[in-house]
PDB file of C-alpha atoms in Angstrom:
ATOM      1  CA  MET M  14      18.124  18.802   5.376  1.00 48.00           C
ATOM      2  CA  SER M  15      14.608  20.132   4.669  1.00 48.00           C
ATOM      3  CA  GLU M  16      14.480  18.295   1.322  1.00 50.00           C
ATOM      4  CA  HIS M  17      15.559  15.056   3.051  1.00 58.00           C
ATOM      5  CA  LEU M  18      12.777  15.432   5.629  1.00 56.00           C
ATOM      6  CA  ASP M  19      10.208  16.109   2.915  1.00 62.00           C
ATOM      7  CA  LEU M  20      11.204  12.946   1.042  1.00 76.00           C
ATOM      8  CA  ALA M  21      10.960  10.921   4.257  1.00 80.00           C
ATOM      9  CA  ALA M  22       7.493  12.346   4.950  1.00 77.00           C
ATOM     10  CA  VAL M  23       6.253  11.432   1.470  1.00 77.00           C
ATOM     11  CA  ARG M  24       7.737   7.919   1.751  1.00 85.00           C
ATOM     12  CA  ARG M  25       6.037   7.401   5.115  1.00 84.00           C
ATOM     13  CA  GLN M  26       2.694   8.468   3.675  1.00 78.00           C
ATOM     14  CA  LYS M  27       3.157   5.890   0.896  1.00 81.00           C
ATOM     15  CA  ILE M  28       4.194   3.196   3.377  1.00 85.00           C
ATOM     16  CA  ALA M  29       1.030   3.840   5.372  1.00 79.00           C
ATOM     17  CA  VAL M  30      -1.113   3.497   2.253  1.00 76.00           C
ATOM     18  CA  VAL M  31       0.596   0.231   1.229  1.00 79.00           C
ATOM     19  CA  VAL M  32       0.155  -1.209   4.712  1.00 79.00           C
ATOM     20  CA  ARG M  33      -3.488  -0.117   4.753  1.00 70.00           C
ATOM     21  CA  ALA M  34      -4.088  -1.880   1.414  1.00 66.00           C
ATOM     22  CA  ARG M  35      -2.419  -5.140   2.476  1.00 71.00           C
ATOM     23  CA  GLY M  36      -3.226  -5.177   6.186  1.00 71.00           C
ATOM     24  CA  SER M  37       0.356  -5.999   7.200  1.00 77.00           C
ATOM     25  CA  MET M  38       3.882  -5.895   5.758  1.00 83.00           C
ATOM     26  CA  GLY M  39       7.326  -7.143   6.705  1.00 87.00           C
ATOM     27  CA  ILE M  40      10.327  -4.852   7.090  1.00 89.00           C
ATOM     28  CA  ARG M  41      12.282  -6.645   4.365  1.00 87.00           C
ATOM     29  CA  ASP M  42       9.373  -6.388   1.918  1.00 86.00           C
ATOM     30  CA  LEU M  43       9.017  -2.667   2.599  1.00 90.00           C
ATOM     31  CA  SER M  44      12.753  -2.185   2.215  1.00 89.00           C
ATOM     32  CA  ASP M  45      12.693  -3.879  -1.194  1.00 88.00           C
ATOM     33  CA  GLN M  46       9.601  -2.020  -2.363  1.00 88.00           C
ATOM     34  CA  PHE M  47      10.847   1.443  -1.460  1.00 89.00           C
ATOM     35  CA  GLY M  48      14.523   0.893  -2.232  1.00 90.00           C
ATOM     36  CA  VAL M  49      15.839   1.970   1.164  1.00 92.00           C
ATOM     37  CA  SER M  50      17.653   0.159   3.943  1.00 92.00           C
ATOM     38  CA  GLU M  51      15.862  -1.853   6.624  1.00 90.00           C
ATOM     39  CA  ALA M  52      17.210   0.616   9.197  1.00 91.00           C
ATOM     40  CA  THR M  53      15.468   3.445   7.328  1.00 92.00           C
ATOM     41  CA  ILE M  54      12.227   1.459   7.211  1.00 90.00           C
ATOM     42  CA  ARG M  55      12.469   0.824  10.967  1.00 89.00           C
ATOM     43  CA  ARG M  56      12.794   4.579  11.548  1.00 89.00           C
ATOM     44  CA  ASP M  57       9.814   5.197   9.268  1.00 87.00           C
ATOM     45  CA  LEU M  58       7.714   2.608  11.080  1.00 87.00           C
ATOM     46  CA  LYS M  59       8.644   4.052  14.470  1.00 85.00           C
ATOM     47  CA  ALA M  60       7.516   7.488  13.301  1.00 82.00           C
ATOM     48  CA  LEU M  61       4.257   6.084  11.932  1.00 81.00           C
ATOM     49  CA  ASP M  62       3.692   4.021  15.075  1.00 77.00           C
ATOM     50  CA  ASP M  63       4.347   7.064  17.271  1.00 72.00           C
ATOM     51  CA  GLY M  64       1.710   8.926  15.263  1.00 64.00           C
ATOM     52  CA  GLY M  65      -0.798   6.115  15.695  1.00 66.00           C
ATOM     53  CA  VAL M  66      -0.980   5.441  11.956  1.00 68.00           C
ATOM     54  CA  VAL M  67       0.331   1.843  12.146  1.00 75.00           C
ATOM     55  CA  VAL M  68       1.142  -0.706  14.825  1.00 77.00           C
ATOM     56  CA  ARG M  69       4.645  -2.184  14.800  1.00 80.00           C
ATOM     57  CA  THR M  70       5.154  -5.897  15.308  1.00 78.00           C
ATOM     58  CA  HIS M  71       8.248  -8.073  15.526  1.00 71.00           C
ATOM     59  CA  GLY M  72       9.727  -7.887  12.030  1.00 75.00           C
ATOM     60  CA  GLY M  73       6.892  -5.921  10.478  1.00 77.00           C
ATOM     61  CA  VAL M  74       3.869  -3.701  10.852  1.00 75.00           C
ATOM     62  CA  LEU M  75       0.060  -3.869  11.004  1.00 70.00           C
ATOM     63  CA  VAL M  76      -2.435  -1.267   9.873  1.00 60.00           C
ATOM     64  CA  ASN M  77      -4.181   0.881  12.462  1.00 57.00           C
ATOM     65  CA  SER M  78      -7.629   0.720  10.873  1.00 50.00           C
ATOM     66  CA  ASN M  79      -8.945   3.759  12.725  1.00 51.00           C
ATOM     67  CA  VAL M  80      -6.685   6.314  11.053  1.00 48.00           C
ATOM     68  CA  MET M  81      -6.829   7.790   7.549  1.00 50.00           C
ATOM     69  CA  VAL M  82      -3.604   8.909   5.836  1.00 48.00           C
ATOM     70  CA  ASP M  83      -3.109  11.005   2.715  1.00 48.00           C
ATOM     71  CA  LEU M  84      -1.203  10.219  -0.445  1.00 47.00           C
ATOM     72  CA  PRO M  85       0.438  13.130  -2.221  1.00 48.00           C
ATOM     73  CA  ASN M  86      -2.109  15.054  -4.316  1.00 48.00           C
ATOM     74  CA  GLU M  87      -0.887  13.735  -7.666  1.00 48.00           C
ATOM     75  CA  GLU M  88      -1.533  10.163  -6.550  1.00 46.00           C
ATOM     76  CA  ARG M  89      -4.986  11.003  -5.154  1.00 44.00           C
ATOM     77  CA  LYS M  90      -6.374  12.768  -8.229  1.00 45.00           C
ATOM     78  CA  SER M  91      -7.475   9.532  -9.884  1.00 42.00           C
ATOM     79  CA  VAL M  92      -9.254   8.266  -6.744  1.00 46.00           C
ATOM     80  CA  GLY M  93     -12.992   8.958  -7.048  1.00 67.00           C
ATOM     81  CA  ALA M  94     -12.392  11.291  -9.989  1.00 86.00           C
ATOM     82  CA  GLU M  95     -15.994  11.202 -11.253  1.00 91.00           C
ATOM     83  CA  GLU M  96     -17.420  11.800  -7.791  1.00 94.00           C
ATOM     84  CA  LYS M  97     -15.063  14.735  -7.255  1.00 94.00           C
ATOM     85  CA  ARG M  98     -16.019  16.189 -10.643  1.00 95.00           C
ATOM     86  CA  ARG M  99     -19.696  16.212  -9.626  1.00 96.00           C
ATOM     87  CA  ILE M 100     -18.870  17.706  -6.227  1.00 97.00           C
ATOM     88  CA  GLY M 101     -16.770  20.433  -7.833  1.00 97.00           C
ATOM     89  CA  ALA M 102     -19.513  21.362 -10.274  1.00 97.00           C
ATOM     90  CA  ALA M 103     -22.113  21.508  -7.485  1.00 98.00           C
ATOM     91  CA  ALA M 104     -19.901  23.717  -5.332  1.00 98.00           C
ATOM     92  CA  ILE M 105     -19.455  26.294  -8.088  1.00 98.00           C
ATOM     93  CA  GLU M 106     -23.202  26.353  -8.736  1.00 98.00           C
ATOM     94  CA  MET M 107     -23.723  27.499  -5.135  1.00 97.00           C
ATOM     95  CA  LEU M 108     -22.051  30.806  -5.963  1.00 98.00           C
ATOM     96  CA  SER M 109     -23.966  33.854  -7.163  1.00 97.00           C
ATOM     97  CA  GLY M 110     -20.871  35.069  -8.999  1.00 96.00           C
ATOM     98  CA  ASP M 111     -19.452  37.945  -6.977  1.00 97.00           C
ATOM     99  CA  GLU M 112     -18.244  36.307  -3.726  1.00 98.00           C
ATOM    100  CA  VAL M 113     -14.810  36.097  -2.177  1.00 98.00           C
ATOM    101  CA  VAL M 114     -14.170  32.344  -2.246  1.00 98.00           C
ATOM    102  CA  PHE M 115     -11.530  30.328  -0.431  1.00 98.00           C
ATOM    103  CA  LEU M 116     -10.481  27.099  -2.150  1.00 98.00           C
ATOM    104  CA  ASP M 117      -8.699  24.666   0.137  1.00 97.00           C
ATOM    105  CA  ALA M 118      -5.729  22.420  -0.612  1.00 95.00           C
ATOM    106  CA  GLY M 119      -6.830  19.011  -1.833  1.00 91.00           C
ATOM    107  CA  THR M 120      -7.901  17.134  -4.913  1.00 92.00           C
ATOM    108  CA  THR M 121     -11.587  17.960  -4.420  1.00 95.00           C
ATOM    109  CA  ALA M 122     -10.669  21.654  -4.330  1.00 96.00           C
ATOM    110  CA  HIS M 123      -8.918  21.053  -7.672  1.00 95.00           C
ATOM    111  CA  ALA M 124     -12.261  19.764  -8.938  1.00 95.00           C
ATOM    112  CA  VAL M 125     -13.989  22.938  -7.741  1.00 97.00           C
ATOM    113  CA  ALA M 126     -11.351  25.104  -9.427  1.00 97.00           C
ATOM    114  CA  ALA M 127     -11.866  23.191 -12.679  1.00 95.00           C
ATOM    115  CA  HIS M 128     -15.356  24.749 -12.867  1.00 97.00           C
ATOM    116  CA  ALA M 129     -14.347  28.255 -11.784  1.00 97.00           C
ATOM    117  CA  HIS M 130     -14.745  29.572 -15.346  1.00 96.00           C
ATOM    118  CA  LYS M 131     -18.520  29.348 -14.772  1.00 97.00           C
ATOM    119  CA  LYS M 132     -18.255  32.070 -12.111  1.00 97.00           C
ATOM    120  CA  PRO M 133     -15.381  34.279 -13.338  1.00 97.00           C
ATOM    121  CA  GLY M 134     -16.576  37.299 -11.356  1.00 97.00           C
ATOM    122  CA  CYS M 135     -15.701  35.766  -8.006  1.00 98.00           C
ATOM    123  CA  ASN M 136     -12.461  36.523  -6.215  1.00 98.00           C
ATOM    124  CA  TYR M 137     -10.725  33.228  -5.461  1.00 98.00           C
ATOM    125  CA  VAL M 138      -8.107  32.715  -2.739  1.00 98.00           C
ATOM    126  CA  THR M 139      -6.083  29.551  -2.162  1.00 98.00           C
ATOM    127  CA  THR M 140      -3.034  28.201  -0.379  1.00 97.00           C
ATOM    128  CA  SER M 141      -2.650  25.450  -2.981  1.00 96.00           C
ATOM    129  CA  LEU M 142      -0.184  25.759  -5.834  1.00 94.00           C
ATOM    130  CA  GLY M 143      -2.109  23.192  -7.862  1.00 93.00           C
ATOM    131  CA  VAL M 144      -5.419  24.979  -7.347  1.00 96.00           C
ATOM    132  CA  ALA M 145      -3.811  28.291  -8.369  1.00 96.00           C
ATOM    133  CA  ASN M 146      -2.520  26.656 -11.546  1.00 94.00           C
ATOM    134  CA  GLN M 147      -6.000  25.273 -12.232  1.00 94.00           C
ATOM    135  CA  LEU M 148      -7.542  28.726 -11.794  1.00 96.00           C
ATOM    136  CA  GLN M 149      -5.025  30.186 -14.213  1.00 94.00           C
ATOM    137  CA  ALA M 150      -5.803  27.422 -16.715  1.00 93.00           C
ATOM    138  CA  GLN M 151      -9.502  28.314 -16.421  1.00 92.00           C
ATOM    139  CA  GLY M 152      -8.705  31.892 -17.423  1.00 94.00           C
ATOM    140  CA  ILE M 153      -9.499  33.307 -13.975  1.00 96.00           C
ATOM    141  CA  SER M 154      -7.753  36.626 -13.384  1.00 92.00           C
ATOM    142  CA  ASN M 155      -9.262  37.431  -9.982  1.00 95.00           C
ATOM    143  CA  PHE M 156      -7.388  35.047  -7.732  1.00 97.00           C
ATOM    144  CA  TYR M 157      -4.867  35.309  -4.922  1.00 98.00           C
ATOM    145  CA  MET M 158      -2.175  32.843  -3.920  1.00 97.00           C
ATOM    146  CA  ILE M 159      -1.251  32.651  -0.220  1.00 97.00           C
ATOM    147  CA  GLY M 160       2.393  31.677   0.306  1.00 95.00           C
ATOM    148  CA  GLY M 161       4.371  30.246   3.191  1.00 94.00           C
ATOM    149  CA  ALA M 162       6.201  27.013   3.962  1.00 93.00           C
ATOM    150  CA  TYR M 163       5.623  24.497   1.154  1.00 91.00           C
ATOM    151  CA  GLN M 164       3.983  21.160   2.041  1.00 87.00           C
ATOM    152  CA  PRO M 165       4.628  18.601  -0.728  1.00 82.00           C
ATOM    153  CA  VAL M 166       1.989  16.073   0.346  1.00 75.00           C
ATOM    154  CA  ASN M 167      -0.956  18.356  -0.438  1.00 81.00           C
ATOM    155  CA  ASP M 168       0.929  20.836  -2.659  1.00 87.00           C
ATOM    156  CA  SER M 169       0.113  23.763  -0.400  1.00 93.00           C
ATOM    157  CA  PHE M 170       1.602  26.463   1.784  1.00 95.00           C
ATOM    158  CA  THR M 171       1.377  26.602   5.569  1.00 94.00           C
ATOM    159  CA  GLY M 172       3.126  28.193   8.531  1.00 93.00           C
ATOM    160  CA  THR M 173       3.155  31.632  10.134  1.00 94.00           C
ATOM    161  CA  LEU M 174       3.404  33.525   6.827  1.00 95.00           C
ATOM    162  CA  ALA M 175       0.296  31.836   5.468  1.00 96.00           C
ATOM    163  CA  ILE M 176      -1.667  32.277   8.696  1.00 96.00           C
ATOM    164  CA  SER M 177      -0.670  35.939   8.977  1.00 96.00           C
ATOM    165  CA  ALA M 178      -1.911  36.611   5.442  1.00 97.00           C
ATOM    166  CA  LEU M 179      -5.206  34.793   6.059  1.00 97.00           C
ATOM    167  CA  ARG M 180      -5.892  36.830   9.198  1.00 96.00           C
ATOM    168  CA  GLY M 181      -6.147  39.932   7.049  1.00 95.00           C
ATOM    169  CA  LEU M 182      -8.824  38.443   4.786  1.00 97.00           C
ATOM    170  CA  SER M 183     -12.537  37.715   4.978  1.00 98.00           C
ATOM    171  CA  PHE M 184     -14.340  35.102   2.868  1.00 98.00           C
ATOM    172  CA  ASP M 185     -17.968  34.901   1.842  1.00 98.00           C
ATOM    173  CA  ILE M 186     -17.617  31.156   1.473  1.00 98.00           C
ATOM    174  CA  ALA M 187     -14.877  28.569   1.989  1.00 98.00           C
ATOM    175  CA  PHE M 188     -14.774  25.167   0.340  1.00 98.00           C
ATOM    176  CA  LEU M 189     -12.848  22.937   2.732  1.00 98.00           C
ATOM    177  CA  CYS M 190     -11.173  19.616   2.016  1.00 97.00           C
ATOM    178  CA  CYS M 191     -10.460  17.034   4.677  1.00 94.00           C
ATOM    179  CA  SER M 192      -9.012  13.580   5.235  1.00 90.00           C
ATOM    180  CA  ALA M 193     -11.987  12.343   7.247  1.00 92.00           C
ATOM    181  CA  VAL M 194     -15.547  13.215   8.222  1.00 95.00           C
ATOM    182  CA  ASP M 195     -16.383  11.604  11.560  1.00 93.00           C
ATOM    183  CA  VAL M 196     -20.159  11.557  12.047  1.00 94.00           C
ATOM    184  CA  HIS M 197     -19.802   9.917  15.462  1.00 91.00           C
ATOM    185  CA  LYS M 198     -17.580  12.677  16.822  1.00 91.00           C
ATOM    186  CA  SER M 199     -19.323  15.333  14.696  1.00 94.00           C
ATOM    187  CA  SER M 200     -16.069  16.696  13.296  1.00 94.00           C
ATOM    188  CA  ILE M 201     -13.771  16.890  10.293  1.00 95.00           C
ATOM    189  CA  SER M 202     -10.041  16.226  10.418  1.00 91.00           C
ATOM    190  CA  VAL M 203      -6.892  16.339   8.292  1.00 89.00           C
ATOM    191  CA  ALA M 204      -3.679  14.327   8.311  1.00 82.00           C
ATOM    192  CA  SER M 205      -1.317  17.307   8.607  1.00 83.00           C
ATOM    193  CA  GLU M 206      -0.872  19.300  11.797  1.00 83.00           C
ATOM    194  CA  ALA M 207       0.632  22.207   9.850  1.00 88.00           C
ATOM    195  CA  TYR M 208      -2.300  22.446   7.474  1.00 90.00           C
ATOM    196  CA  SER M 209      -4.837  22.090  10.264  1.00 92.00           C
ATOM    197  CA  GLN M 210      -3.700  25.476  11.587  1.00 94.00           C
ATOM    198  CA  VAL M 211      -4.286  27.069   8.190  1.00 96.00           C
ATOM    199  CA  GLN M 212      -7.727  25.520   7.892  1.00 97.00           C
ATOM    200  CA  LYS M 213      -8.727  26.664  11.378  1.00 96.00           C
ATOM    201  CA  GLU M 214      -7.794  30.238  10.455  1.00 97.00           C
ATOM    202  CA  VAL M 215      -9.880  30.038   7.288  1.00 98.00           C
ATOM    203  CA  ILE M 216     -12.870  28.753   9.260  1.00 97.00           C
ATOM    204  CA  LEU M 217     -12.641  31.703  11.641  1.00 97.00           C
ATOM    205  CA  ASN M 218     -12.642  34.171   8.743  1.00 98.00           C
ATOM    206  CA  SER M 219     -15.419  32.686   6.595  1.00 98.00           C
ATOM    207  CA  ARG M 220     -19.123  33.540   6.634  1.00 98.00           C
ATOM    208  CA  ARG M 221     -20.122  30.154   5.169  1.00 98.00           C
ATOM    209  CA  ARG M 222     -18.043  26.983   5.325  1.00 98.00           C
ATOM    210  CA  PHE M 223     -18.785  23.934   3.178  1.00 98.00           C
ATOM    211  CA  VAL M 224     -16.840  20.694   3.293  1.00 98.00           C
ATOM    212  CA  VAL M 225     -16.283  19.121  -0.135  1.00 98.00           C
ATOM    213  CA  ALA M 226     -15.576  15.417   0.401  1.00 96.00           C
ATOM    214  CA  ASP M 227     -16.417  12.231  -1.459  1.00 94.00           C
ATOM    215  CA  SER M 228     -18.206   9.458   0.421  1.00 93.00           C
ATOM    216  CA  SER M 229     -15.007   7.477   1.108  1.00 89.00           C
ATOM    217  CA  LYS M 230     -13.973  10.201   3.592  1.00 91.00           C
ATOM    218  CA  PHE M 231     -16.811   9.196   5.942  1.00 92.00           C
ATOM    219  CA  LYS M 232     -15.208   5.858   6.880  1.00 74.00           C
ATOM    220  CA  SER M 233     -12.072   6.816   8.799  1.00 67.00           C
ATOM    221  CA  ASN M 234     -10.514   9.238  11.222  1.00 70.00           C
ATOM    222  CA  ALA M 235      -7.456  11.391  10.610  1.00 71.00           C
ATOM    223  CA  PHE M 236      -4.715  12.825  12.779  1.00 73.00           C
ATOM    224  CA  MET M 237      -5.834  16.379  13.524  1.00 85.00           C
ATOM    225  CA  ARG M 238      -9.386  17.649  14.056  1.00 89.00           C
ATOM    226  CA  THR M 239      -9.943  21.064  12.482  1.00 93.00           C
ATOM    227  CA  ALA M 240     -13.643  21.749  12.985  1.00 95.00           C
ATOM    228  CA  ARG M 241     -16.735  20.543  14.780  1.00 96.00           C
ATOM    229  CA  PHE M 242     -19.947  20.196  12.821  1.00 97.00           C
ATOM    230  CA  ASP M 243     -21.339  23.277  14.555  1.00 97.00           C
ATOM    231  CA  GLU M 244     -18.461  25.283  13.015  1.00 97.00           C
ATOM    232  CA  ILE M 245     -19.338  24.404   9.412  1.00 98.00           C
ATOM    233  CA  SER M 246     -22.401  25.174   7.292  1.00 98.00           C
ATOM    234  CA  GLY M 247     -22.738  21.992   5.310  1.00 98.00           C
ATOM    235  CA  ILE M 248     -21.205  19.147   3.336  1.00 98.00           C
ATOM    236  CA  ILE M 249     -21.200  18.485  -0.398  1.00 98.00           C
ATOM    237  CA  THR M 250     -20.651  14.827  -1.236  1.00 97.00           C
ATOM    238  CA  ASN M 251     -21.690  12.199  -3.774  1.00 96.00           C
ATOM    239  CA  VAL M 252     -25.017  10.352  -3.819  1.00 96.00           C
ATOM    240  CA  GLU M 253     -23.273   7.070  -3.036  1.00 94.00           C
ATOM    241  CA  LEU M 254     -23.108   8.096   0.645  1.00 94.00           C
ATOM    242  CA  ASP M 255     -25.074   5.511   2.624  1.00 94.00           C
ATOM    243  CA  GLU M 256     -28.465   6.543   4.005  1.00 95.00           C
ATOM    244  CA  ALA M 257     -27.575   6.022   7.670  1.00 95.00           C
ATOM    245  CA  THR M 258     -24.548   8.334   7.438  1.00 96.00           C
ATOM    246  CA  ALA M 259     -26.524  10.920   5.490  1.00 96.00           C
ATOM    247  CA  ALA M 260     -29.178  10.880   8.214  1.00 96.00           C
ATOM    248  CA  GLN M 261     -26.551  11.501  10.896  1.00 96.00           C
ATOM    249  CA  VAL M 262     -25.260  14.519   8.973  1.00 96.00           C
ATOM    250  CA  THR M 263     -28.700  16.087   8.607  1.00 96.00           C
ATOM    251  CA  GLN M 264     -29.514  15.353  12.237  1.00 96.00           C
ATOM    252  CA  ALA M 265     -26.481  17.476  13.118  1.00 96.00           C
ATOM    253  CA  ASN M 266     -28.286  20.447  11.487  1.00 95.00           C
ATOM    254  CA  LEU M 267     -25.865  20.566   8.572  1.00 97.00           C
ATOM    255  CA  GLU M 268     -26.911  21.308   5.012  1.00 97.00           C
ATOM    256  CA  LEU M 269     -26.217  18.132   3.020  1.00 97.00           C
ATOM    257  CA  LEU M 270     -25.934  18.319  -0.766  1.00 98.00           C
ATOM    258  CA  LEU M 271     -25.756  14.935  -2.503  1.00 97.00           C
ATOM    259  CA  VAL M 272     -24.629  15.012  -6.148  1.00 97.00           C
TER     260      VAL M 272
END
């Protein structure tokens, strides 16, 4: 049953992305594209509509342009890859080399982990299986993997086991991923309620908290707010961020690093 629910969740994420790209879709077209019955698509659309991700219409669906959704990590790695590489390199350069570092679950955190060999003396902690694999590939021996309930969309672990483990730790710095940075509401948010609880626990237990997010994340909202701007230290993003948005970030007394 759990596997069936996970597959449905991944399919719904993909449906939301397709609808966002096209603006609208018909039930029959979605049924053909995803190889499932129209009844299954109707259930998917109801779930997405209930979550405010899309707006159902007679015989189809429209995008809700105010909400950002996440593809599974493997499908997001190629999106903004060069920007994420620069962000990852800049994040690692912030470290002196002996900190306890939390690396979040997300493709930008993968980019940070890809440069971890430059600061091998740090102790790295993550809830992401992919990030842990990246750390191992970089030859890092000082890292810890937090387990719990597996979330396939962002390849991470959540739930009470993960939160309990995090409560016993303290981080010098946390590099946080997100689905959206909302400069108007002065907050960051993620698409997963389960992961938002993990991220909130990390924020409570970190001395410094930097959001690593490419400039595309500044254009939408996501489902679950995890932190206000006054709860984070700064944001690392790419230089393509528009000047007006950058000004709003700095006006919020956040450190802004453009790379």
